[in-house]
Coordinates of C-alpha atoms and ligand atoms in Angstrom, one line a residue:
M541 CA 28.7 9.1 -33.4
T542 CA 31.9 7.1 -33.7
D543 CA 32.7 3.6 -33.6
T544 CA 29.8 1.0 -32.8
A545 CA 27.4 3.9 -33.3
T546 CA 27.8 4.6 -37.1
T547 CA 27.7 1.1 -38.0
T548 CA 24.1 0.8 -39.3
T549 CA 24.2 -2.8 -40.4
S550 CA 24.6 -4.1 -37.0
L551 CA 22.1 -1.1 -35.9
N552 CA 19.1 -3.0 -33.5
K553 CA 15.4 -2.0 -34.4
F554 CA 15.4 1.5 -32.0
E555 CA 18.3 2.3 -33.4
K556 CA 17.0 1.9 -36.9
F557 CA 13.7 4.5 -35.5
K558 CA 15.5 6.6 -33.6
A559 CA 17.7 7.5 -37.0
Q560 CA 14.7 8.4 -39.2
K561 CA 13.5 10.2 -36.5
D562 CA 14.5 11.5 -33.0
G563 CA 12.2 11.0 -30.1
L564 CA 12.2 14.4 -29.7
A565 CA 10.5 15.2 -33.0
I566 CA 7.4 14.3 -31.3
K567 CA 7.1 16.6 -28.5
S568 CA 5.6 19.3 -32.3
E569 CA 2.8 16.4 -32.9
I570 CA 1.5 16.8 -30.2
E571 CA -1.6 17.8 -31.3
K572 CA -2.0 16.3 -34.3
F573 CA -1.9 13.1 -32.6
A574 CA -4.6 13.9 -30.3
A575 CA -6.7 15.1 -33.2
L576 CA -5.8 11.6 -35.0
G577 CA -6.9 9.6 -31.5
W578 CA -4.7 7.5 -30.6
E579 CA -6.3 3.8 -33.0
A580 CA -4.7 6.3 -35.8
M581 CA -1.3 7.1 -35.1
D582 CA 2.0 4.9 -36.2
E583 CA 2.5 2.2 -34.5
I584 CA 6.3 3.1 -33.7
D585 CA 4.9 6.9 -32.9
R586 CA 2.7 5.7 -30.7
D587 CA 4.1 2.5 -28.8
H588 CA 7.8 4.2 -28.8
R589 CA 9.0 7.5 -29.7
L590 CA 5.8 9.4 -27.4
K591 CA 7.9 7.6 -23.8
W592 CA 10.4 11.3 -25.4
V593 CA 7.7 13.8 -23.7
G594 CA 7.2 11.2 -20.8
V595 CA 3.6 9.2 -22.3
F596 CA 3.8 6.2 -22.6
F597 CA 1.0 3.7 -24.7
R598 CA -0.6 1.1 -22.1
P599 CA -1.4 -2.8 -24.4
V600 CA -2.8 -3.4 -21.1
T601 CA -5.2 -1.1 -21.0
P602 CA -5.3 0.7 -25.4
G603 CA -6.5 4.2 -25.1
K604 CA -5.3 4.6 -21.4
F605 CA -2.0 5.9 -21.3
M606 CA 0.9 6.5 -18.4
M607 CA 2.5 9.8 -18.5
R608 CA 5.8 9.4 -15.9
L609 CA 6.4 13.7 -15.0
R610 CA 10.2 14.4 -13.8
M611 CA 11.0 15.0 -9.8
P612 CA 14.8 16.7 -9.6
N613 CA 15.2 15.3 -6.3
G614 CA 12.0 14.2 -5.9
I615 CA 10.6 17.6 -4.9
L616 CA 7.2 19.2 -6.2
T617 CA 4.9 22.4 -4.9
S618 CA 1.5 22.0 -3.3
S619 CA 0.1 23.3 -6.3
Q620 CA 2.0 20.7 -8.5
M621 CA 0.4 18.2 -6.5
S622 CA -3.0 19.8 -7.4
V623 CA -2.4 19.8 -10.8
L624 CA -1.0 16.5 -11.8
A625 CA -4.5 15.4 -9.4
Q626 CA -7.0 17.6 -11.8
V627 CA -5.6 15.5 -15.2
V628 CA -5.8 12.0 -13.1
Q629 CA -9.3 13.1 -11.6
R630 CA -10.6 13.3 -15.0
Y631 CA -10.3 9.6 -15.5
G632 CA -12.3 8.7 -12.8
D633 CA -11.4 4.9 -11.3
D634 CA -9.4 4.7 -14.4
G635 CA -7.3 7.7 -13.2
C636 CA -4.8 7.0 -9.9
A637 CA -1.0 7.9 -9.9
D638 CA 1.9 5.9 -8.0
I639 CA 5.2 7.3 -7.1
T640 CA 7.7 5.2 -9.0
T641 CA 11.9 3.3 -7.9
R642 CA 13.4 6.9 -8.6
Q643 CA 11.1 9.2 -6.4
N644 CA 9.0 10.2 -9.4
I645 CA 5.3 9.2 -10.0
Q646 CA 3.3 8.7 -12.9
L647 CA -0.1 9.5 -14.1
R648 CA -2.7 6.4 -15.6
G649 CA -5.2 6.7 -18.1
I650 CA -4.9 9.5 -19.1
R651 CA -6.1 10.0 -22.9
I652 CA -4.6 10.8 -26.5
E653 CA -6.6 14.0 -27.0
D654 CA -6.2 15.4 -23.4
L655 CA -2.2 15.8 -24.0
P656 CA -2.3 19.6 -25.2
D657 CA -4.6 21.4 -22.2
I658 CA -2.3 18.7 -20.4
F659 CA 1.2 19.8 -20.6
N660 CA -0.2 23.6 -21.1
R661 CA -1.0 22.7 -17.4
F662 CA 1.9 21.2 -16.4
H663 CA 4.3 24.2 -18.8
A664 CA 2.0 26.7 -16.6
V665 CA 3.3 25.4 -13.2
G666 CA 7.1 24.5 -13.7
L667 CA 6.3 21.0 -14.5
T668 CA 7.8 18.5 -17.1
S669 CA 7.7 14.9 -18.2
V670 CA 10.3 15.5 -21.4
Q671 CA 13.1 12.5 -21.6
S672 CA 11.7 10.6 -19.1
G673 CA 12.0 7.5 -20.9
M674 CA 13.2 5.1 -23.7
D675 CA 17.0 6.2 -24.1
N676 CA 17.0 9.6 -21.7
V677 CA 18.6 9.4 -18.4
R678 CA 16.0 9.0 -15.5
N679 CA 14.6 11.5 -13.3
I680 CA 17.9 12.7 -11.1
T681 CA 17.1 11.3 -7.6
G682 CA 18.9 13.8 -4.0
D683 CA 18.3 13.0 -0.2
P684 CA 15.3 13.4 0.4
V685 CA 15.4 15.3 3.3
A686 CA 18.0 17.4 2.0
G687 CA 18.3 20.6 3.1
L688 CA 16.6 19.6 6.4
D689 CA 18.7 17.5 7.7
A690 CA 21.0 18.6 10.7
D691 CA 23.2 16.0 10.2
E692 CA 23.7 15.9 5.8
L693 CA 26.7 16.7 4.3
Y694 CA 25.5 18.2 1.2
D695 CA 22.4 19.7 -0.1
T696 CA 21.8 18.1 -3.0
R697 CA 18.6 19.7 -4.9
E698 CA 20.5 22.3 -6.6
L699 CA 22.6 20.6 -8.1
V700 CA 20.4 17.9 -9.2
Q701 CA 17.8 20.2 -10.2
Q702 CA 21.0 21.9 -12.4
I703 CA 22.2 18.6 -13.9
Q704 CA 18.0 18.5 -15.4
D705 CA 18.3 21.3 -16.9
M706 CA 21.7 21.0 -18.6
L707 CA 20.6 17.5 -19.8
T708 CA 16.8 18.5 -20.8
N709 CA 17.2 22.5 -21.3
K710 CA 15.3 23.2 -18.7
G711 CA 12.8 21.4 -19.4
E712 CA 11.9 22.2 -23.3
G713 CA 13.6 18.7 -24.2
N714 CA 17.6 18.5 -25.7
P715 CA 18.4 16.5 -28.5
E716 CA 22.5 16.7 -27.1
F717 CA 21.6 13.8 -25.2
S718 CA 18.4 12.7 -26.4
N719 CA 19.5 9.5 -28.8
L720 CA 21.5 7.5 -26.0
P721 CA 21.9 3.6 -26.7
R722 CA 20.0 3.3 -24.0
K723 CA 18.0 4.6 -20.2
F724 CA 20.7 6.1 -18.0
N725 CA 20.3 6.6 -14.2
I726 CA 22.3 9.6 -11.9
A727 CA 22.1 10.0 -8.7
I728 CA 23.8 12.1 -5.8
A729 CA 23.9 10.7 -2.6
G730 CA 24.1 14.2 0.1
G731 CA 23.6 12.1 3.5
R732 CA 25.6 9.9 5.3
D733 CA 22.9 6.8 4.8
N734 CA 23.4 6.9 0.7
S735 CA 19.2 7.2 0.9
V736 CA 19.4 6.8 -2.9
H737 CA 21.4 4.0 -3.6
A738 CA 23.6 4.9 -5.2
E739 CA 25.5 1.4 -6.1
I740 CA 22.6 0.8 -8.5
N741 CA 22.8 3.8 -10.9
D742 CA 24.4 4.3 -14.1
L743 CA 26.4 7.1 -12.7
A744 CA 26.5 8.3 -8.6
F745 CA 27.6 10.9 -6.8
V746 CA 29.2 9.8 -3.3
P747 CA 30.4 11.9 -0.1
A748 CA 33.8 11.9 0.4
F749 CA 36.2 13.8 1.9
K750 CA 39.9 14.7 0.4
E751 CA 42.4 15.5 2.2
G752 CA 44.5 19.0 0.6
S753 CA 47.1 19.5 -1.4
G754 CA 46.9 22.0 -3.7
E755 CA 45.9 20.8 -6.4
W756 CA 43.1 22.3 -8.5
G757 CA 40.0 21.3 -9.4
V758 CA 38.2 20.7 -12.9
G759 CA 36.3 23.3 -13.3
S760 CA 32.8 23.7 -15.4
G761 CA 33.9 25.1 -18.2
E762 CA 33.0 28.7 -18.5
E763 CA 33.9 29.5 -14.5
S764 CA 37.1 29.0 -13.4
P765 CA 38.1 25.6 -11.7
T766 CA 38.4 26.9 -8.0
P767 CA 42.3 25.8 -6.5
Y768 CA 42.6 24.1 -3.5
S769 CA 44.8 25.6 -1.8
L770 CA 41.7 28.9 -1.9
L771 CA 39.2 26.7 -0.3
P772 CA 38.1 27.6 3.2
N773 CA 38.9 24.8 4.6
P774 CA 42.1 23.1 2.6
Q775 CA 42.6 20.1 4.7
K776 CA 39.7 19.1 4.2
V777 CA 37.4 20.0 1.3
F778 CA 34.7 18.4 0.2
G779 CA 33.1 16.9 -3.2
F780 CA 32.1 13.6 -4.5
N781 CA 34.0 10.3 -4.9
I782 CA 32.0 8.6 -8.8
I783 CA 30.7 5.2 -8.7
V784 CA 29.8 4.2 -12.7
G785 CA 28.0 1.3 -14.1
G786 CA 25.1 0.2 -12.0
F787 CA 21.9 -1.2 -13.3
F788 CA 19.9 -4.2 -13.5
S789 CA 18.7 -6.1 -16.5
A790 CA 16.7 -9.0 -17.5
K791 CA 19.8 -10.4 -18.0
R792 CA 22.5 -8.8 -15.5
C793 CA 22.7 -7.2 -12.4
E794 CA 26.1 -5.1 -11.5
A795 CA 26.7 -2.5 -8.8
A796 CA 28.7 0.5 -9.9
I797 CA 31.9 0.3 -9.1
P798 CA 34.7 3.1 -8.9
L799 CA 36.4 5.6 -11.3
N800 CA 38.8 7.0 -8.9
A801 CA 38.1 9.5 -9.2
W802 CA 36.6 12.6 -7.0
V803 CA 35.1 16.0 -7.8
L804 CA 34.0 19.1 -6.2
P805 CA 30.3 20.0 -5.9
E806 CA 30.5 22.5 -8.9
D807 CA 31.8 19.8 -11.0
V808 CA 29.5 17.5 -11.2
V809 CA 27.5 19.2 -13.5
A810 CA 30.6 19.0 -16.4
V811 CA 31.7 16.1 -15.5
C812 CA 27.9 13.9 -16.4
R813 CA 27.9 16.1 -18.8
A814 CA 31.3 14.5 -20.0
V815 CA 30.1 10.6 -18.8
L816 CA 27.1 11.0 -20.7
E817 CA 29.0 12.4 -24.1
V818 CA 31.4 9.2 -23.8
F819 CA 28.6 7.0 -23.7
R820 CA 26.6 8.5 -26.2
D821 CA 29.6 8.5 -28.5
H822 CA 30.6 5.0 -28.1
G823 CA 28.2 2.7 -26.0
P824 CA 27.7 -0.1 -28.0
R825 CA 24.4 0.3 -29.9
A826 CA 24.4 -3.8 -32.0
N827 CA 22.4 -5.4 -29.4
R828 CA 19.5 -3.5 -26.5
Q829 CA 20.4 -6.4 -24.1
K830 CA 24.5 -5.5 -23.8
S831 CA 24.2 -1.1 -23.8
R832 CA 23.9 -0.3 -21.2
L833 CA 26.9 1.8 -19.9
M834 CA 28.9 -1.1 -18.3
W835 CA 29.0 -2.9 -21.0
L836 CA 31.1 -0.1 -22.4
I837 CA 33.0 0.0 -19.2
D838 CA 34.1 -4.1 -20.0
E839 CA 35.3 -3.4 -23.3
W840 CA 37.3 -1.1 -22.3
G841 CA 38.5 -1.3 -18.9
V842 CA 37.3 1.7 -16.8
E843 CA 41.3 3.1 -17.1
K844 CA 40.5 4.5 -20.9
F845 CA 37.2 5.1 -19.8
R846 CA 38.0 7.2 -17.3
V847 CA 40.5 8.8 -19.3
E848 CA 38.0 9.4 -22.7
V849 CA 35.6 10.9 -19.5
E850 CA 38.9 13.6 -18.9
S851 CA 39.0 14.2 -22.1
R852 CA 35.5 15.1 -23.0
L853 CA 35.8 17.5 -19.9
G854 CA 39.3 18.9 -20.9
K855 CA 41.2 18.0 -17.6
S856 CA 42.4 14.9 -15.4
L857 CA 40.3 14.4 -12.4
L858 CA 42.0 14.2 -9.3
P859 CA 41.8 10.3 -8.0
A860 CA 38.8 9.3 -5.6
A861 CA 39.0 10.2 -1.7
A862 CA 41.3 6.9 0.3
K863 CA 37.0 6.3 1.7
D864 CA 33.9 8.2 1.3
E865 CA 31.1 9.5 4.4
I866 CA 28.4 6.6 3.9
D867 CA 28.7 5.4 7.4
W868 CA 24.9 4.5 8.5
E869 CA 22.3 2.4 8.0
K870 CA 19.7 3.5 5.8
R871 CA 17.5 5.5 6.7
D872 CA 13.3 5.6 6.0
H873 CA 12.2 8.7 7.1
T874 CA 8.6 7.2 7.6
G875 CA 7.3 8.7 10.4
V876 CA 8.0 12.5 11.9
Y877 CA 11.7 14.0 12.5
K878 CA 13.3 17.7 14.1
Q879 CA 14.9 19.6 11.3
K880 CA 17.9 21.5 11.2
Q881 CA 15.6 24.6 11.2
P882 CA 14.4 25.6 15.4
G883 CA 10.5 24.4 15.4
L884 CA 10.2 22.9 11.6
N885 CA 9.9 18.9 11.3
Y886 CA 9.5 16.8 8.6
A887 CA 6.7 14.3 8.2
G888 CA 6.8 11.3 6.6
L889 CA 4.3 9.2 5.6
N890 CA 3.8 5.9 4.5
I891 CA 1.7 5.4 0.6
P892 CA 1.7 1.9 0.7
V893 CA 3.1 0.4 -3.0
G894 CA 2.8 4.1 -3.8
R895 CA -0.3 4.8 -5.3
L896 CA -2.5 6.7 -4.9
Y897 CA -6.1 8.6 -6.0
A898 CA -7.0 12.0 -6.9
E899 CA -8.7 12.9 -3.4
D900 CA -5.1 11.5 -1.9
M901 CA -3.0 13.9 -3.7
F902 CA -5.3 16.7 -3.3
E903 CA -5.5 16.1 0.5
I904 CA -1.6 15.9 0.7
A905 CA -0.9 19.3 -1.3
R906 CA -3.9 20.7 1.4
L907 CA -1.9 18.8 4.0
A908 CA 1.6 20.1 2.9
E909 CA 0.3 24.0 2.2
V910 CA -1.6 24.0 5.8
Y911 CA 0.0 22.7 7.9
G912 CA 4.3 23.1 6.2
S913 CA 5.4 25.5 3.5
G914 CA 3.5 23.8 1.1
E915 CA 6.3 21.4 -0.2
I916 CA 6.0 18.0 -0.7
R917 CA 8.8 15.1 -1.7
F918 CA 9.5 11.8 -2.9
T919 CA 11.5 8.8 -1.2
V920 CA 12.7 6.0 -3.5
E921 CA 10.8 3.7 -1.3
Q922 CA 7.4 5.0 -3.0
N923 CA 6.7 7.7 0.2
I924 CA 6.4 10.4 0.9
V925 CA 7.8 13.2 3.4
I926 CA 6.2 16.3 4.3
P927 CA 8.4 19.3 5.3
N928 CA 8.4 22.7 7.4
I929 CA 5.6 21.5 10.0
S930 CA 6.4 23.7 12.8
D931 CA 5.8 22.4 16.5
S932 CA 3.2 24.7 17.0
R933 CA 0.8 22.8 14.3
L934 CA 2.5 19.5 15.1
A935 CA -0.4 17.7 16.8
T936 CA -2.8 18.9 14.9
F937 CA -1.6 17.0 12.0
L938 CA -1.1 14.0 13.5
T939 CA -4.8 14.5 14.2
E940 CA -5.5 14.3 9.7
P941 CA -8.2 11.2 8.6
L942 CA -5.0 11.1 5.7
L943 CA -2.5 9.5 8.2
E944 CA -5.0 7.0 9.8
R945 CA -4.4 5.6 5.6
F946 CA -0.4 6.8 5.2
S947 CA 0.3 6.5 8.1
I948 CA 3.7 8.3 10.2
D949 CA 4.2 4.8 12.2
P950 CA 2.6 1.8 10.3
G951 CA 4.0 -1.9 10.4
L952 CA 6.3 -3.6 10.6
L953 CA 6.4 -4.9 6.9
T954 CA 3.7 -2.2 5.4
R955 CA 6.7 0.4 6.4
S956 CA 9.2 -0.9 4.2
L957 CA 7.1 -2.6 1.4
V958 CA 8.5 -1.7 -2.5
S959 CA 6.1 -2.4 -5.3
C960 CA 6.9 -2.1 -9.1
T961 CA 4.1 -1.7 -11.8
G962 CA 3.0 -5.9 -13.0
A963 CA 0.5 -6.6 -14.3
Q964 CA -2.4 -4.2 -13.8
F965 CA -1.0 -2.0 -16.3
C966 CA 2.7 -4.1 -17.2
N967 CA 3.4 -5.7 -20.3
F968 CA 6.9 -7.2 -19.5
A969 CA 5.2 -8.7 -16.4
L970 CA 5.0 -12.4 -15.3
I971 CA 2.8 -11.6 -12.2
E972 CA 0.9 -9.3 -10.2
T973 CA 2.3 -6.8 -8.2
K974 CA 1.2 -4.6 -5.9
N975 CA -2.6 -6.0 -4.7
R976 CA -0.6 -8.8 -3.8
A977 CA 2.3 -7.9 -2.3
L978 CA -0.6 -5.5 -0.1
A979 CA -2.7 -8.6 0.6
M980 CA 0.6 -11.2 1.4
I981 CA 1.9 -8.2 3.9
K982 CA -1.4 -7.8 5.6
A983 CA -1.3 -11.2 6.7
L984 CA 2.2 -11.5 7.8
E985 CA 1.7 -8.8 10.2
A986 CA -1.8 -10.4 11.2
D987 CA -0.1 -13.7 11.9
L988 CA 3.5 -12.7 13.2
T989 CA 5.1 -9.5 15.6
F990 CA 8.7 -8.0 14.0
T991 CA 11.1 -6.5 16.5
N992 CA 12.9 -4.4 13.4
P993 CA 10.8 -3.5 9.6
V994 CA 11.7 -6.2 7.5
R995 CA 12.6 -4.6 3.9
I996 CA 10.2 -6.3 1.7
H997 CA 10.6 -4.9 -2.4
W998 CA 8.9 -7.2 -5.3
T999 CA 9.0 -7.0 -9.1
G1000 CA 7.0 -8.4 -12.0
C1001 CA 9.1 -9.4 -13.9
P1002 CA 13.9 -9.7 -14.4
N1003 CA 13.5 -6.3 -15.4
S1004 CA 13.6 -5.1 -11.8
C1005 CA 12.1 -2.1 -11.9
G1006 CA 11.3 -2.5 -7.9
Q1007 CA 14.9 -3.2 -6.8
P1008 CA 14.4 -7.3 -5.1
Q1009 CA 18.2 -6.9 -5.2
V1010 CA 18.5 -4.5 -1.9
A1011 CA 15.9 -6.0 -0.7
D1012 CA 16.1 -7.7 2.7
I1013 CA 13.2 -10.1 0.7
G1014 CA 13.0 -9.0 -2.9
L1015 CA 10.2 -11.3 -4.7
M1016 CA 10.6 -11.4 -9.2
G1017 CA 8.0 -12.7 -11.0
T1018 CA 8.2 -15.5 -13.1
K1019 CA 6.1 -18.4 -14.9
T1020 CA 6.1 -21.2 -12.4
R1021 CA 5.2 -25.6 -12.9
K1022 CA 2.6 -26.9 -10.5
N1023 CA 0.6 -30.5 -11.1
G1024 CA 0.7 -30.2 -14.4
K1025 CA -0.5 -25.7 -14.3
T1026 CA 1.7 -22.8 -15.0
L1027 CA 1.2 -20.8 -12.0
E1028 CA 2.5 -17.6 -11.5
G1029 CA 5.7 -17.1 -8.7
V1030 CA 8.8 -15.9 -7.4
D1031 CA 12.4 -15.9 -7.2
I1032 CA 13.9 -14.5 -4.2
Y1033 CA 16.3 -13.1 -3.1
M1034 CA 17.5 -12.3 0.1
G1035 CA 21.2 -10.5 1.1
G1036 CA 20.4 -7.3 -0.2
K1037 CA 22.5 -4.4 2.0
V1038 CA 21.6 -0.9 1.4
G1039 CA 23.1 2.5 3.7
K1040 CA 26.6 1.4 5.2
D1041 CA 28.6 -1.5 2.6
A1042 CA 25.7 -1.8 0.3
H1043 CA 26.1 -4.8 -1.7
L1044 CA 23.1 -6.2 -3.6
G1045 CA 21.2 -9.7 -3.0
T1046 CA 21.1 -12.7 -5.1
C1047 CA 18.3 -15.0 -5.9
V1048 CA 18.2 -18.3 -3.1
T1049 CA 15.4 -20.0 -4.3
K1050 CA 13.4 -19.8 -7.7
G1051 CA 10.0 -20.8 -8.8
I1052 CA 8.4 -20.8 -5.6
P1053 CA 4.2 -20.4 -7.0
C1054 CA 3.0 -16.8 -5.1
E1055 CA -0.4 -19.6 -3.9
D1056 CA 1.8 -21.1 -1.5
L1057 CA 4.4 -18.2 -0.6
Q1058 CA 2.6 -17.3 2.2
P1059 CA 4.1 -19.9 4.4
V1060 CA 7.2 -19.6 3.0
L1061 CA 7.8 -16.7 3.5
Q1062 CA 6.6 -16.8 7.3
D1063 CA 9.2 -19.5 7.6
L1064 CA 11.9 -16.7 5.6
L1065 CA 10.2 -13.9 8.6
I1066 CA 11.1 -15.9 11.5
K1067 CA 14.5 -17.9 10.6
N1068 CA 16.5 -14.9 10.0
F1069 CA 14.6 -11.8 10.7
G1070 CA 13.1 -12.8 14.6
A1071 CA 9.9 -12.3 14.1
K1072 CA 7.8 -14.7 16.3
L1073 CA 4.1 -16.0 15.9
K1074 CA 1.8 -13.9 18.0
Q1075 CA 1.1 -16.8 19.2
E1076 CA 4.3 -17.9 20.6
A1077 CA 4.4 -14.3 21.4
L1078 CA 1.4 -14.5 23.6
V1079 CA 2.5 -17.2 25.7
I1080 CA 6.3 -16.2 26.5
N1081 CA 4.6 -12.6 27.7
S1082 CA 2.5 -14.7 29.7
Ligands
SRM389 FE1 11.5 -0.1 -15.0 C1 11.0 -0.5 -17.7 C2 7.9 0.5 -14.7 C3 12.6 1.9 -12.2 C4 14.5 -0.9 -15.0 N1 9.9 0.4 -15.6 C5 10.2 -0.3 -17.2 C6 8.4 0.0 -18.0 C7 8.6 1.5 -19.0 C8 8.1 -0.7 -19.3 C9 6.7 -1.0 -19.7 O1 6.9 0.2 -21.2 O2 5.9 -1.6 -19.5 C10 7.7 -0.2 -16.8 C11 6.6 0.9 -17.2 C12 5.0 -0.1 -16.1 C13 4.4 0.8 -15.9 O3 3.1 1.1 -16.6 O4 4.5 1.8 -14.5 C14 8.9 0.6 -16.1 N2 10.7 1.3 -13.7 C15 9.1 1.1 -14.1 C16 8.4 2.1 -12.5 C17 7.0 2.2 -12.8 C18 8.7 1.2 -11.4 C19 8.2 1.6 -10.0 O5 6.9 1.0 -10.2 O6 8.2 2.4 -9.5 C20 10.0 3.2 -11.8 C21 9.7 4.1 -12.4 C22 11.0 5.4 -12.3 C23 11.9 6.4 -13.6 O7 10.5 7.6 -12.6 O8 11.9 6.6 -13.6 C24 10.6 1.5 -12.7 N3 13.1 0.1 -13.7 C25 13.4 1.6 -12.3 C26 15.2 0.3 -12.0 C27 14.8 0.8 -10.5 C28 15.8 2.2 -10.6 O9 16.3 3.1 -11.6 O10 16.3 2.3 -9.6 C29 15.0 -0.1 -12.7 C30 16.2 -1.0 -12.7 C31 17.8 0.3 -12.2 C32 18.1 0.6 -13.7 O11 17.3 0.4 -14.8 O12 19.6 0.0 -13.8 C33 14.3 -0.2 -14.1 N4 12.7 -0.5 -15.9 C34 13.6 -1.1 -15.7 C35 14.0 -2.0 -17.4 C36 15.4 -3.1 -17.6 C37 16.5 -1.5 -18.0 C38 17.8 -2.8 -19.3 O13 18.5 -2.3 -19.2 O14 17.2 -3.7 -19.8 C39 13.2 -2.0 -18.4 C40 13.3 -2.6 -19.5 C41 13.1 -2.1 -21.1 O15 14.3 -0.5 -20.4 O16 13.9 -2.8 -21.7 C42 12.2 -1.0 -17.4
SF4_390 FE1 7.0 -3.9 -15.4 FE2 8.9 -5.2 -15.3 FE3 9.7 -3.1 -14.3 FE4 7.5 -4.5 -13.2 S1 10.0 -5.7 -12.9 S2 7.0 -2.2 -14.0 S3 6.4 -5.7 -14.0 S4 9.3 -4.5 -16.4

């Protein structure tokens, strides 16, 4: 490590404990912790280092840990889902799972004494939770309908898996990337609708065609780079424009900015490695509120950052293509859609606020096996997609009782509802989110009619895990005062645009007590999103 990273006097407490013992060292100590019990563990190991293997101590429910998996491109098999269901099933009422805003899943109620057995079960079905928390690269997102969508530009699945394998040493843990200055998010968009919210990632790849000119690609290091002139159609070559530095934090939120670079798909893994090496070795480590990649880009300027990335790559990057291919409104994939493979369909099921229980998970696994190919996918809206349902089985699939709860045609608010974990399990939370979000949507849908979905995102604190800045209406938990009392409240964000011309929403109103929120939302929905009171609609139609 260089410059800022080595100045021990300015290291924050996280940097100090990482320097004493790398988080990944915890991997060989799991048996010991299981025998010891959580009460007897060293606090830094328990509260922080365990996150390097995806195990999160929950101060709200001490002794009942959360486990965050890795789901490259949000894809898993029915056998993997069954294993996850078995894990949470043993915890009875304490056990459940949440689909996350990064196309991933978290398990709850986990006891430390069970970790060796859980890791063995994960290993047997190819699941990993390694490096999913703290100063590591989070789950890498890709297009949720990759390989299914006739209109896709690039099937992101293999690339996402390759990046994860490089970062995590095929799920075993990779000390090269286990001590970044801060968390890091990577996304690859493969379609025209930016299903991954590329702009809110530290590093994202956005589809873009480049007019051929006989220049050389950068190559992945091991094999020779592909010259444009040898590509099948050198006049119009597919690749990705690179954007960098997008992030949300309590103090600052930024959309990613162009790196002014374009890469061939086969160079994406090498570029990820180069960017991460630069961030690892030069990213600021003194103040954790100012450690995300954008702070380094601010300090250096994007030009210098690009030059450093090129120097790690050992090659120049080509300038960005003039335009990218994101020209659709964002789809939510809820409903039944034809696949590019004749006779096959994918079904997007709405999972209200992403919450699943063991019996739901077994049932989803069963449906995927009986009607599909055993594959299940997650979306960043915390929903699921079951692909490869044949035309002949579709009608029976649609009669399955699970679809009454996990609908393919939910109400227009339910459809787009997203919520972070909130006070039930998260100690940063300023408010309860998931249950409140569901109750609020139910009440609003009872009173109003809608013509279009309205995307409402709840997040329990300014860390913004529920991404309120990408929503039509974003609700961020806060504490507020009313009649001399402190109450749970929200700041309201509006104007988030996703898909084509994505941009972040901003705070429009602060400190609305949650108990007064319903009429405020009703008013916003009527004035800004064309909702109508059911009574009014009845009069107009009669
Ligand atoms: Fe997050 C921390 C949950 C997506 C920004 N996030 C946390 C912790 C680990 C805090 C904690 O220890 O309690 C939360 C765990 C609560 C729990 O028990 O579930 C937590 N974050 C989540 C999830 C589960 C929300 C959800 O309900 O879906 C998401 C897990 C994604 C995954 O699978 O890895 C989740 N978090 C996000 C996102 C959205 C995204 O990635 O698109 C963001 C904003 C984007 C970003 O990071 O730039 C996000 N989480 C944060 C931050 C603020 C980061 C910062 O730079 O300051 C924190 C706090 C921190 O890291 O210090 C945080
Ligand atoms: Fe917890 Fe805040 Fe993230 Fe919600 S936004 S999961 S409350 S850290």
